[in-house]
Amino acid sequence: MAEQNDLFATESRLHAALTDWPSLEHLLQRWQARGWIRALDLALGRFLQELEPDTSPLVLLAGVLASHQLGRGHICADIDNLLSAPDTALSLPPDGEFGEALPDRPVELLQGVGRSEWLAALRASSLVGAGDPATPLVLEPESTRLYLYRQWRYEVQVAERIAARLSPLPQPAAGLKPRLSELFAPVEGRLDWQQLACALVAGRRFGIITGGPGTGKTTTVVRLLALLQSLARDDGRALRIRLAAPTGKAAARLTESISGAVGQLPPHLQQDIPLEVTTLHRLLGARPGTRRFVHHADNPLHADLIVVDEASMIDLEMMHQLLSALPNRARLILLGDKDQLASVEAGSVLGDLCEGADLGGYTVETLNWLEGQTDQAVAEWQAAEGETSSQPLAQSIAMLRYSHRFGADSGIGALARAVNSGQPEQVQQVLQAGYADLGVTILKGGEDRMLERLVLEGGHQAPAADGTAPEGYRHYLQQLAALRPAEAAPESLDHWAREILEAFGRFQLLCALRRGPWGVEGLNDRIATALMKAGLIERSEGWYEGRPVLVTRNDYGLGLMNGDIGITLAIPDGRDGQSLRVVFPLADGSLKWVLPSRLQAIETVYAMTVHKSQGSEFAHTALLLPPTANPVLTRELVYTGITRASRWFSLLLAHRGRLDDAVRVRVRRASGLRSRLTESGSMVGDVARFSRWAF
């Protein structure tokens, strides 16, 4: 009777929408109509209600929110987070519609819901289980993280497969230290983190090398490959090495970087280091129209070592597919910047794994190993600036800390560090310090022509030491006309196309939003109109010479991947006329010429979201922040935008306060991956079978 009274008391203080499914469904329909949740989220709620018609509306609401959180990049919905900050659970408000009346907010709906009541309702439902047997929703014992079954399964198996690779490998009795000395010259006055990273990862089947832009991640991994190949040849064989990146653009950049780094090695250490980089989809053998790949646990990759660059872009599902296809004997090395934006899809795998990497966290045994192989006082550094840890994961992570690209006089480097500090005051100090490679423009309203002038002409930063200055889009379009070949020979056209692609890559406008006048859609129209008025392009709509396009969906028939960028060029058609072709640079260094009519999933790319820019680098980058507050404006977004610039960075602000707001907000994606790898007893048993709930 007491329990019934408690239940009645709980129900009496609940919002009316939580008393029965029809009321909740009506509210969810309003949310979906406003863009606060997706149609898919509402459909899941209806599906769960059909499976268990008598289930509590609290369970159905939790399922809808878990689905919606997944769409926003979270692996799960944390009940504690939902109750402490309810409005952050939704895409609220959509498209920056701040200032408008927002009735029926989650904070109102959840006002009468208690933590224990919600968890009790979930655990009492047959829709919710602990993972085995399979149920549509998963809530593990003593946990407040609610998963859809598929995501729970991915997270558990990723954790299990990484954990199985964290034990150190048997070390060679001799040969490692002298080879490290051959690969790395002594560094005066500071630790050589590149050498330390090589020594650390050389003894692991799983390793991560993280660091900011210019810290030498590619240089380090090339030397590591040379080291491992040299040791393998001592045993009479060469390692089969595969190099990959999440996108075609990132793969092309790594191909270029790898080629340069290999050329700097001693000749006898350049053997058997591959120069070809592929995308992860091509590496695994994507099957068009499905979520499956050619390579998986029953048909693993033929490789002894796999290196994946730009690992911050890898979502949880892709990491699961990669680890599933990895042979037990093979090594996996991830490269990436832990402070960049997480993947577009759900999960923040690299960020989760590298949490606390700046503190070292090495055991006494690891420190002794590193000092014995490198003669560097890393234990002294950790005692002064880091902390000791017994976590196996920390022994596989090396963080590079010295930027070779951004020196002491680099405003770009200083600004990136200030943004990462989370202190708006430090950011403002950098912006006001007069760095030659930084520029700030405050726009006076949506019609301010300063935006067009910067995008067309470039910034007002000082020229570099070689006399070059920051450029805008006028440069590549003038080059297009000036360098047009007199003959139609394929070699001449290819040379011309490479010049134009290189010229276009010297500048890129980045923004935070997709829709609206301050998003990709509005800005692309605005810039195309400005270019047409300036006489640089013939038209601003449809297909025209000079139009840059971004591939938005993998096209296996054409061999183009999501994120590939091409330029539309007019070439002779053999009938005294011209026809348009779009030329794309591929990861292997070749070019792909495509008829515009064959491109289905593309968009103009004068403006690009910061998310889409990951894996890219531009000589001059401009970042535009919108005037209204928006949940997407975060520290990671600003940092990622800044670090796409290699020589000049321009900041465009439609409101002075938005930058400070963004710097204060850090992305926290709900996930249990790190806790599974660092908390004893948190691993779950075999979940290898795939159930009907893995939707």
XYZ file of C-alpha atoms in Angstrom:
695
model
C 0.000 0.000 0.000
C 2.873 2.400 0.824
C 4.438 1.771 -2.573
C 1.114 2.466 -4.277
C 0.771 5.714 -2.349
C 4.287 6.748 -3.394
C 3.488 5.966 -7.024
C 0.247 7.965 -6.821
C 2.110 10.898 -5.292
C 4.686 10.770 -8.072
C 2.056 10.646 -10.812
C 0.086 13.492 -9.293
C 2.928 15.942 -9.631
C 3.936 14.928 -13.155
C 3.316 17.139 -16.162
C 0.030 16.253 -17.870
C 1.942 14.985 -20.947
C 3.561 12.306 -18.782
C 0.304 10.805 -17.527
C -0.528 8.813 -20.662
C 0.815 8.117 -24.158
C -1.746 10.146 -26.183
C -0.851 13.280 -24.192
C 2.870 12.653 -24.562
C 2.503 11.876 -28.277
C 0.653 15.177 -28.800
C 3.487 17.078 -27.115
C 6.129 15.213 -29.099
C 4.289 16.068 -32.308
C 4.537 19.762 -31.404
C 8.243 19.349 -30.707
C 8.760 17.677 -34.063
C 6.760 20.342 -35.926
C 9.012 23.026 -34.408
C 12.177 21.179 -35.344
C 13.114 20.365 -31.765
C 13.208 16.624 -32.429
C 13.390 14.545 -35.607
C 10.571 12.577 -37.207
C 12.744 9.517 -36.549
C 12.732 10.223 -32.805
C 8.946 10.413 -32.686
C 8.670 7.251 -34.787
C 10.806 5.397 -32.262
C 8.533 6.506 -29.428
C 5.530 5.167 -31.315
C 7.357 1.912 -32.060
C 8.225 1.403 -28.385
C 4.627 2.116 -27.353
C 3.375 -0.501 -29.809
C 5.801 -3.055 -28.344
C 4.615 -2.380 -24.786
C 1.319 -0.433 -24.780
C 1.156 -0.227 -20.969
C 4.659 1.095 -20.447
C 5.187 4.308 -18.508
C 5.312 7.521 -20.563
C 8.601 8.233 -18.758
C 10.116 5.209 -20.514
C 8.821 6.309 -23.905
C 10.082 9.850 -23.366
C 13.490 8.487 -22.386
C 13.614 6.417 -25.577
C 12.726 9.452 -27.702
C 15.406 11.533 -25.984
C 18.008 8.757 -26.379
C 17.258 8.689 -30.111
C 17.423 12.470 -30.372
C 20.688 12.619 -28.431
C 22.136 10.092 -30.859
C 21.218 12.399 -33.729
C 23.126 15.183 -31.969
C 26.275 13.085 -31.622
C 25.766 11.572 -28.183
C 26.118 7.816 -27.792
C 23.538 7.729 -25.016
C 21.193 9.885 -22.970
C 22.377 10.436 -19.418
C 19.383 10.673 -17.088
C 21.312 12.876 -14.652
C 22.197 15.316 -17.441
C 18.623 15.362 -18.726
C 17.336 16.306 -15.282
C 20.030 18.864 -14.465
C 19.783 20.730 -17.794
C 16.605 19.555 -19.564
C 16.564 22.114 -22.371
C 20.005 21.037 -23.575
C 18.551 17.628 -24.429
C 16.935 18.939 -27.616
C 17.956 20.860 -30.717
C 16.508 23.866 -28.947
C 15.953 26.301 -30.421
C 16.620 25.249 -34.042
C 18.507 27.485 -36.475
C 19.353 30.062 -33.820
C 15.758 31.190 -33.203
C 16.627 32.775 -29.863
C 14.331 35.430 -28.442
C 11.147 33.694 -29.554
C 8.533 32.291 -27.189
C 9.331 28.649 -26.496
C 6.386 26.911 -24.806
C 6.411 23.234 -23.814
C 10.128 23.212 -23.121
C 11.719 20.093 -21.577
C 12.434 22.036 -18.371
C 8.673 22.386 -17.919
C 7.951 18.785 -18.862
C 10.542 17.308 -16.472
C 9.942 19.674 -13.568
C 8.134 17.076 -11.460
C 10.313 14.093 -12.423
C 12.695 12.700 -9.818
C 15.865 10.779 -10.619
C 14.906 7.662 -8.671
C 11.379 7.612 -10.149
C 12.659 7.839 -13.717
C 15.305 5.157 -13.224
C 12.795 2.895 -11.449
C 10.333 3.248 -14.337
C 13.063 2.352 -16.821
C 14.220 -0.705 -14.905
C 10.660 -1.938 -14.491
C 10.003 -1.905 -18.234
C 10.509 -4.910 -20.477
C 11.762 -2.472 -23.130
C 14.860 -1.806 -21.026
C 17.552 -4.312 -20.120
C 21.214 -4.541 -19.193
C 22.336 -5.688 -22.645
C 21.909 -9.439 -22.457
C 19.306 -10.547 -23.346
C 18.891 -7.859 -25.961
C 16.241 -5.173 -25.511
C 15.489 -2.001 -27.499
C 16.937 0.186 -24.723
C 19.891 -0.571 -22.459
C 20.454 0.756 -18.928
C 23.283 -1.033 -17.157
C 23.178 -1.654 -13.385
C 24.342 1.301 -11.308
C 24.372 3.474 -14.428
C 22.282 6.461 -15.517
C 23.295 6.182 -19.202
C 20.444 5.011 -21.440
C 21.441 3.559 -24.837
C 19.757 2.333 -27.949
C 20.896 -1.283 -28.215
C 23.046 -0.826 -31.322
C 25.072 2.016 -29.786
C 25.524 0.126 -26.526
C 26.815 -2.847 -28.461
C 29.248 -0.695 -30.458
C 30.583 1.006 -27.352
C 31.090 -2.216 -25.413
C 32.849 -3.986 -28.274
C 35.074 -1.000 -29.082
C 36.129 -0.877 -25.417
C 36.725 -4.634 -25.301
C 38.818 -4.668 -28.474
C 40.939 -1.717 -27.425
C 41.424 -3.173 -23.941
C 42.634 -6.441 -25.488
C 45.423 -4.484 -27.247
C 46.715 -2.454 -24.312
C 49.175 -5.012 -22.952
C 52.769 -4.184 -23.919
C 54.434 -6.298 -26.579
C 57.691 -8.168 -25.930
C 60.497 -5.710 -26.569
C 63.526 -6.446 -28.753
C 66.603 -7.134 -26.712
C 68.630 -4.648 -28.745
C 68.261 -2.346 -31.703
C 65.544 0.053 -30.592
C 67.662 2.657 -28.840
C 70.327 3.021 -31.557
C 67.658 3.317 -34.237
C 65.878 6.010 -32.236
C 69.175 7.873 -31.983
C 69.614 7.571 -35.743
C 66.128 8.911 -36.436
C 66.148 11.790 -33.941
C 68.846 14.392 -33.508
C 69.371 15.690 -29.953
C 67.047 18.532 -28.937
C 68.417 21.161 -26.587
C 66.408 22.680 -23.779
C 63.220 20.618 -23.983
C 61.898 17.090 -24.230
C 61.697 15.582 -27.695
C 58.104 14.385 -27.572
C 58.328 12.961 -31.081
C 61.084 10.593 -30.024
C 59.247 9.735 -26.820
C 56.101 8.984 -28.840
C 58.013 6.593 -31.092
C 59.535 4.787 -28.130
C 56.169 4.504 -26.400
C 54.040 3.343 -29.343
C 56.710 0.977 -30.705
C 55.917 -1.438 -27.892
C 52.131 -1.466 -28.297
C 49.506 -3.076 -30.497
C 47.354 0.006 -29.980
C 48.733 3.521 -29.836
C 47.579 7.112 -30.142
C 49.730 10.072 -31.152
C 47.867 13.295 -30.491
C 48.868 16.931 -30.707
C 47.886 20.285 -32.125
C 48.631 21.575 -35.628
C 52.278 21.629 -36.575
C 53.421 19.418 -33.723
C 54.732 16.819 -36.178
C 52.265 13.945 -35.970
C 52.976 12.868 -39.553
C 56.738 13.235 -39.167
C 56.591 11.191 -35.984
C 54.550 8.368 -37.450
C 56.789 8.136 -40.545
C 59.813 7.733 -38.290
C 57.880 5.194 -36.249
C 57.111 3.225 -39.420
C 60.776 3.344 -40.406
C 61.705 2.108 -36.947
C 59.217 -0.764 -36.970
C 60.066 -1.815 -40.521
C 63.757 -1.835 -39.642
C 63.110 -4.042 -36.612
C 60.869 -6.329 -38.686
C 63.583 -6.758 -41.320
C 65.872 -7.946 -38.547
C 63.412 -10.835 -38.199
C 63.495 -11.503 -41.918
C 60.264 -9.926 -43.120
C 58.655 -6.577 -43.835
C 55.447 -5.335 -42.256
C 52.355 -4.932 -44.401
C 51.352 -1.352 -43.641
C 48.121 0.403 -44.645
C 47.530 4.155 -44.293
C 44.043 5.654 -44.098
C 42.056 8.759 -43.244
C 38.314 9.380 -42.768
C 37.829 11.564 -45.877
C 39.328 11.899 -49.324
C 40.607 15.392 -48.516
C 42.354 14.166 -45.368
C 43.779 11.209 -47.294
C 45.169 13.522 -49.990
C 46.804 15.748 -47.371
C 48.357 12.757 -45.606
C 49.638 11.400 -48.931
C 51.456 14.669 -49.552
C 52.794 14.874 -46.002
C 53.943 11.248 -45.936
C 55.855 11.655 -49.208
C 57.742 14.655 -47.862
C 58.507 13.039 -44.515
C 59.778 9.786 -46.057
C 62.168 11.764 -48.246
C 63.820 13.175 -45.125
C 64.687 9.747 -43.738
C 68.103 8.145 -44.207
C 67.962 6.217 -47.510
C 68.302 2.791 -45.905
C 65.260 3.483 -43.678
C 62.945 4.519 -46.529
C 62.295 0.949 -47.605
C 58.801 -0.549 -47.437
C 57.063 2.594 -46.187
C 53.877 3.038 -48.226
C 53.100 6.396 -49.801
C 49.498 5.645 -50.750
C 46.750 6.733 -48.355
C 43.161 5.608 -48.769
C 39.890 6.499 -47.092
C 38.571 4.282 -44.333
C 35.591 3.344 -46.497
C 37.884 2.153 -49.288
C 40.191 0.407 -46.817
C 37.320 -1.601 -45.349
C 35.591 -2.107 -48.686
C 32.302 -0.264 -48.339
C 29.264 -1.945 -49.872
C 27.063 0.716 -51.491
C 23.581 0.961 -50.059
C 24.410 -0.934 -46.861
C 26.133 -0.321 -43.518
C 28.368 -3.339 -44.101
C 31.909 -3.704 -45.381
C 33.866 -6.365 -47.232
C 36.328 -6.627 -44.342
C 35.019 -7.624 -40.911
C 35.781 -10.091 -38.133
C 35.347 -13.105 -40.422
C 37.276 -11.517 -43.308
C 39.931 -9.331 -41.677
C 42.231 -6.905 -43.404
C 45.521 -8.166 -44.786
C 47.775 -5.921 -42.742
C 50.268 -5.999 -39.890
C 49.989 -2.286 -39.109
C 47.276 0.260 -39.835
C 47.726 3.997 -39.358
C 44.665 6.281 -39.381
C 45.108 10.050 -39.541
C 42.552 12.697 -38.452
C 41.152 10.212 -35.947
C 39.037 12.904 -34.257
C 36.692 12.547 -37.252
C 36.061 8.834 -36.618
C 32.648 8.130 -35.111
C 31.895 5.204 -32.824
C 30.334 3.016 -35.518
C 33.288 3.442 -37.875
C 35.729 2.701 -35.054
C 33.750 -0.451 -34.341
C 33.965 -1.496 -38.003
C 37.703 -0.793 -38.108
C 38.486 -2.733 -34.941
C 36.275 -5.611 -36.083
C 38.262 -5.914 -39.325
C 41.638 -5.686 -37.614
C 43.563 -8.978 -37.379
C 44.461 -9.954 -33.820
C 48.179 -9.690 -34.541
C 47.957 -6.278 -36.218
C 48.856 -2.924 -34.683
C 46.585 0.109 -34.869
C 47.962 3.643 -34.570
C 45.640 6.641 -34.440
C 46.796 10.182 -35.210
C 44.755 13.260 -34.442
C 44.160 16.441 -32.501
C 42.141 15.634 -29.389
C 40.967 19.254 -29.099
C 39.285 19.389 -32.519
C 35.592 18.978 -33.124
C 34.375 15.435 -32.739
C 32.965 13.428 -35.630
C 29.829 14.541 -37.443
C 28.218 11.205 -36.573
C 27.710 9.959 -33.026
C 30.657 9.636 -30.678
C 33.853 11.426 -29.764
C 36.159 8.432 -29.709
C 39.528 10.210 -29.853
C 38.452 12.850 -27.342
C 37.181 10.189 -24.945
C 40.349 8.124 -25.207
C 42.699 11.109 -24.886
C 41.035 12.781 -21.928
C 43.830 13.775 -19.566
C 46.587 13.057 -22.108
C 48.223 16.426 -21.360
C 49.095 15.103 -17.877
C 51.022 12.072 -19.131
C 49.650 9.532 -16.681
C 52.557 7.126 -17.148
C 53.462 4.414 -14.657
C 56.918 4.118 -13.139
C 57.574 1.160 -15.457
C 56.624 3.171 -18.541
C 58.750 6.131 -17.436
C 61.757 3.883 -16.847
C 61.300 2.348 -20.305
C 61.093 5.741 -22.000
C 64.120 7.135 -20.184
C 66.126 4.002 -20.892
C 65.440 4.182 -24.630
C 65.691 7.968 -25.119
C 67.877 9.290 -22.237
C 65.252 11.997 -21.657
C 64.049 13.115 -18.230
C 60.370 12.473 -18.825
C 59.842 11.320 -15.218
C 61.055 14.707 -14.013
C 58.592 16.424 -16.377
C 55.661 14.303 -15.200
C 56.484 14.939 -11.542
C 56.476 18.699 -12.181
C 53.656 19.144 -14.711
C 51.678 15.912 -14.930
C 50.529 13.043 -12.811
C 51.223 9.341 -12.428
C 48.550 6.820 -13.330
C 48.097 3.064 -13.342
C 45.612 3.063 -16.218
C 46.730 0.823 -19.126
C 45.116 3.208 -21.645
C 47.402 6.085 -20.637
C 50.480 3.956 -21.417
C 49.449 3.861 -25.086
C 48.930 7.606 -25.628
C 51.632 10.106 -26.573
C 50.900 13.815 -26.823
C 53.147 16.069 -28.923
C 53.526 19.506 -27.334
C 55.826 21.642 -29.465
C 54.467 23.293 -32.626
C 56.917 23.600 -35.505
C 54.358 25.464 -37.633
C 53.330 28.125 -35.134
C 56.345 29.646 -33.421
C 56.521 32.262 -30.686
C 55.597 35.022 -33.137
C 52.520 33.202 -34.494
C 49.200 34.744 -33.631
C 47.382 31.691 -34.984
C 49.145 29.418 -32.511
C 48.675 31.852 -29.632
C 44.976 32.247 -30.428
C 44.424 28.488 -30.641
C 46.071 28.010 -27.234
C 44.030 30.851 -25.729
C 40.775 29.379 -27.040
C 41.693 25.982 -25.583
C 42.277 27.600 -22.207
C 38.577 28.417 -22.024
C 39.392 31.958 -20.849
C 37.817 34.715 -22.992
C 40.180 37.265 -21.421
C 43.199 35.420 -22.827
C 41.551 35.279 -26.243
C 40.945 39.026 -26.257
C 44.550 39.689 -25.209
C 45.816 37.709 -28.186
C 43.462 39.455 -30.605
C 44.632 42.848 -29.339
C 48.348 41.999 -29.367
C 48.863 43.021 -33.009
C 50.000 39.681 -34.443
C 50.815 40.010 -38.131
C 48.954 36.836 -39.138
C 45.667 37.671 -37.376
C 42.848 39.938 -38.479
C 39.533 40.755 -36.812
C 36.537 42.348 -38.556
C 33.417 43.430 -36.675
C 30.486 43.425 -39.075
C 27.907 46.174 -38.679
C 24.763 44.243 -39.466
C 23.847 41.695 -42.073
C 24.376 44.069 -45.016
C 27.918 45.114 -44.110
C 29.964 44.965 -47.354
C 33.136 44.236 -45.364
C 32.236 40.568 -45.615
C 32.267 40.624 -49.420
C 35.463 42.676 -49.532
C 37.338 40.247 -47.296
C 36.050 37.151 -49.087
C 36.936 38.542 -52.510
C 40.163 40.403 -51.769
C 41.629 38.745 -48.690
C 42.484 40.056 -45.238
C 44.473 43.080 -44.188
C 47.172 41.109 -42.401
C 50.799 41.830 -43.172
C 52.511 39.949 -46.022
C 54.640 36.957 -45.106
C 58.432 36.943 -45.287
C 58.288 35.706 -48.891
C 56.160 38.691 -49.894
C 52.892 36.782 -50.299
C 49.763 38.260 -48.765
C 46.444 36.764 -47.664
C 44.097 36.277 -50.586
C 40.388 35.824 -51.211
C 38.456 34.166 -54.001
C 39.392 36.760 -56.631
C 42.847 35.160 -56.782
C 41.823 31.693 -57.990
C 39.345 33.058 -60.518
C 41.957 35.387 -62.005
C 44.393 32.480 -62.124
C 41.759 30.417 -63.889
C 41.640 32.914 -66.760
C 45.337 33.818 -66.825
C 46.650 30.228 -66.854
C 44.151 28.736 -69.289
C 46.174 26.486 -71.650
C 46.360 27.322 -75.329
C 46.100 23.654 -76.263
C 43.685 20.949 -75.206
C 46.258 18.239 -74.532
C 45.367 16.191 -71.402
C 48.735 17.015 -69.818
C 48.143 20.751 -70.250
C 44.622 20.541 -68.873
C 45.800 18.553 -65.857
C 48.564 21.047 -65.134
C 46.089 23.923 -65.399
C 43.600 22.158 -63.125
C 46.243 21.532 -60.466
C 47.191 25.208 -60.498
C 43.567 26.278 -60.062
C 42.885 23.756 -57.303
C 45.996 24.950 -55.472
C 44.960 28.581 -55.901
C 41.441 27.875 -54.622
C 42.892 26.135 -51.566
C 44.691 29.313 -50.525
C 41.498 30.706 -48.996
C 38.341 29.330 -47.385
C 35.441 30.935 -45.561
C 34.189 28.823 -42.650
C 30.964 29.262 -40.716
C 29.149 27.577 -37.852
C 25.664 27.134 -39.292
C 24.105 25.489 -42.332
C 20.893 27.471 -42.743
C 19.989 31.136 -42.584
C 21.791 34.288 -43.759
C 24.812 33.472 -41.576
C 24.951 29.820 -42.624
C 26.386 27.962 -45.591
C 23.257 28.285 -47.702
C 22.856 32.049 -47.358
C 26.566 32.839 -47.568
C 27.160 30.784 -50.714
C 24.393 32.683 -52.495
C 25.718 36.003 -51.213
C 29.313 35.330 -52.280
C 28.328 33.994 -55.713
C 26.312 37.162 -56.320
C 29.265 39.321 -55.257
C 31.632 37.425 -57.571
C 29.228 37.837 -60.486
C 28.884 41.596 -59.854
C 32.687 41.824 -59.817
C 32.810 40.156 -63.253
C 34.675 37.108 -61.960
C 31.995 34.528 -62.806
C 29.330 34.625 -65.512
C 26.374 33.637 -63.341
C 25.606 32.914 -59.715
C 23.268 29.925 -60.090
C 23.444 26.518 -61.721
C 26.647 25.317 -63.364
C 29.286 27.866 -64.413
C 33.037 27.950 -64.819
C 34.789 28.567 -61.532
C 32.051 27.069 -59.350
C 33.633 25.146 -56.451
C 31.629 22.160 -55.245
C 31.726 19.839 -52.265
C 30.668 16.187 -52.462
C 28.163 15.524 -49.669
C 27.649 11.761 -50.071
C 29.962 8.920 -51.053
C 29.666 8.066 -54.759
C 31.387 4.735 -55.286
C 30.554 4.670 -58.981
C 32.564 7.848 -59.565
C 35.141 7.099 -56.903
C 34.326 10.310 -55.018
C 33.907 10.497 -51.264
C 31.986 12.753 -48.914
C 34.139 15.875 -48.409
C 35.923 15.860 -51.770
C 36.188 19.357 -53.313
C 36.289 20.069 -57.033
C 36.353 23.093 -59.355
C 34.195 23.525 -62.455
C 36.297 24.283 -65.548
C 35.452 24.890 -69.216
C 37.507 22.698 -71.552
C 37.479 22.371 -75.370
C 34.791 19.975 -76.565
C 36.424 19.189 -79.913
C 33.791 21.144 -81.879
C 35.300 24.647 -81.598
C 33.383 25.112 -78.374
C 33.695 24.394 -74.666
C 31.957 22.134 -72.195
C 32.031 22.114 -68.418
C 33.850 19.500 -66.379
C 34.385 19.313 -62.623
C 37.902 18.293 -61.629
C 38.653 16.661 -58.270
C 42.032 15.828 -56.708
C 42.086 12.238 -55.457
C 43.933 10.799 -52.484
C 46.541 9.114 -54.710
C 47.504 12.444 -56.303
C 45.635 11.880 -59.571
C 42.770 13.998 -60.935
C 39.192 12.979 -61.646
C 37.298 14.847 -64.419
C 33.511 14.478 -64.168
C 30.562 15.772 -66.183
C 28.400 18.032 -63.967
C 25.322 15.998 -64.888
C 26.817 12.949 -63.186
C 27.181 14.697 -59.827
C 24.084 14.208 -57.697
C 25.065 14.991 -54.101
C 27.046 18.235 -54.249
C 26.810 21.801 -52.975
C 28.605 25.062 -53.732
C 31.462 25.600 -51.326
C 32.506 29.250 -51.155
C 31.383 28.873 -47.550
C 31.882 25.623 -45.663
C 30.909 24.541 -42.162
C 33.750 24.085 -39.723
C 32.765 20.432 -39.415
C 33.251 19.884 -43.146
C 36.656 21.599 -43.042
C 38.205 18.983 -40.757
C 41.139 17.298 -42.410
C 41.776 20.375 -44.575
C 44.283 23.211 -44.422
C 44.156 26.602 -46.107
C 46.800 29.294 -46.328
C 44.210 31.931 -45.377
C 41.136 30.933 -43.389
C 38.262 33.211 -42.380
C 35.858 32.143 -39.639
C 32.452 33.832 -39.402
C 30.505 33.645 -36.127
C 26.772 34.519 -36.274
C 25.195 37.335 -34.247
C 22.826 35.160 -32.202
C 23.677 32.566 -29.573
C 23.515 28.986 -30.788
C 24.312 25.590 -29.217
C 26.809 24.784 -31.987
C 29.076 27.676 -30.967
C 31.658 25.926 -28.822
C 35.315 26.097 -27.923
C 36.068 23.105 -30.152
C 34.380 24.714 -33.154
C 36.383 27.934 -32.815
C 39.643 26.030 -32.218
C 39.070 23.810 -35.245
C 38.309 26.831 -37.436
C 41.453 28.650 -36.309
C 43.716 25.665 -36.858
C 42.598 25.188 -40.469
C 44.770 28.244 -41.225
C 48.436 27.713 -41.987
C 49.560 31.318 -42.629
C 46.760 33.843 -42.001
C 43.547 33.812 -40.023
C 40.669 36.289 -40.234
C 37.905 36.380 -37.644
C 34.559 37.831 -38.718
C 32.204 38.692 -35.868
C 28.596 39.702 -36.358
C 28.369 40.229 -32.576
C 31.304 40.873 -30.240
C 29.967 38.662 -27.476
C 29.577 35.459 -29.492
C 33.283 34.655 -29.405
C 33.421 34.890 -25.609
C 30.291 32.757 -25.334
C 31.758 30.070 -27.583
C 35.076 29.931 -25.732
C 33.261 29.264 -22.458
C 31.295 26.292 -23.846
C 32.999 22.925 -24.202
C 31.498 19.993 -26.075
C 30.625 17.120 -23.766
C 29.203 14.171 -25.672
C 27.500 11.592 -23.504
C 29.438 8.341 -23.683
C 30.673 5.559 -21.455
C 33.661 4.551 -23.585
C 36.390 5.984 -21.397
C 34.877 4.687 -18.157
C 34.745 1.183 -19.645
C 38.483 1.356 -20.258
C 39.518 3.031 -17.016
C 37.120 1.702 -14.359
C 37.669 -1.827 -13.115
C 34.749 -4.170 -13.473
C 32.941 -2.009 -15.988
C 33.512 -4.255 -18.965
C 30.568 -6.311 -20.129
C 30.796 -9.865 -21.408
C 30.395 -11.169 -24.919
C 27.805 -9.290 -26.975
C 29.035 -10.502 -30.320
C 25.663 -11.664 -31.553
C 23.590 -9.165 -33.493
C 19.960 -8.937 -32.444
C 16.810 -7.506 -33.944
C 17.151 -4.567 -31.542
C 20.336 -3.339 -33.214
C 18.432 -0.742 -35.200
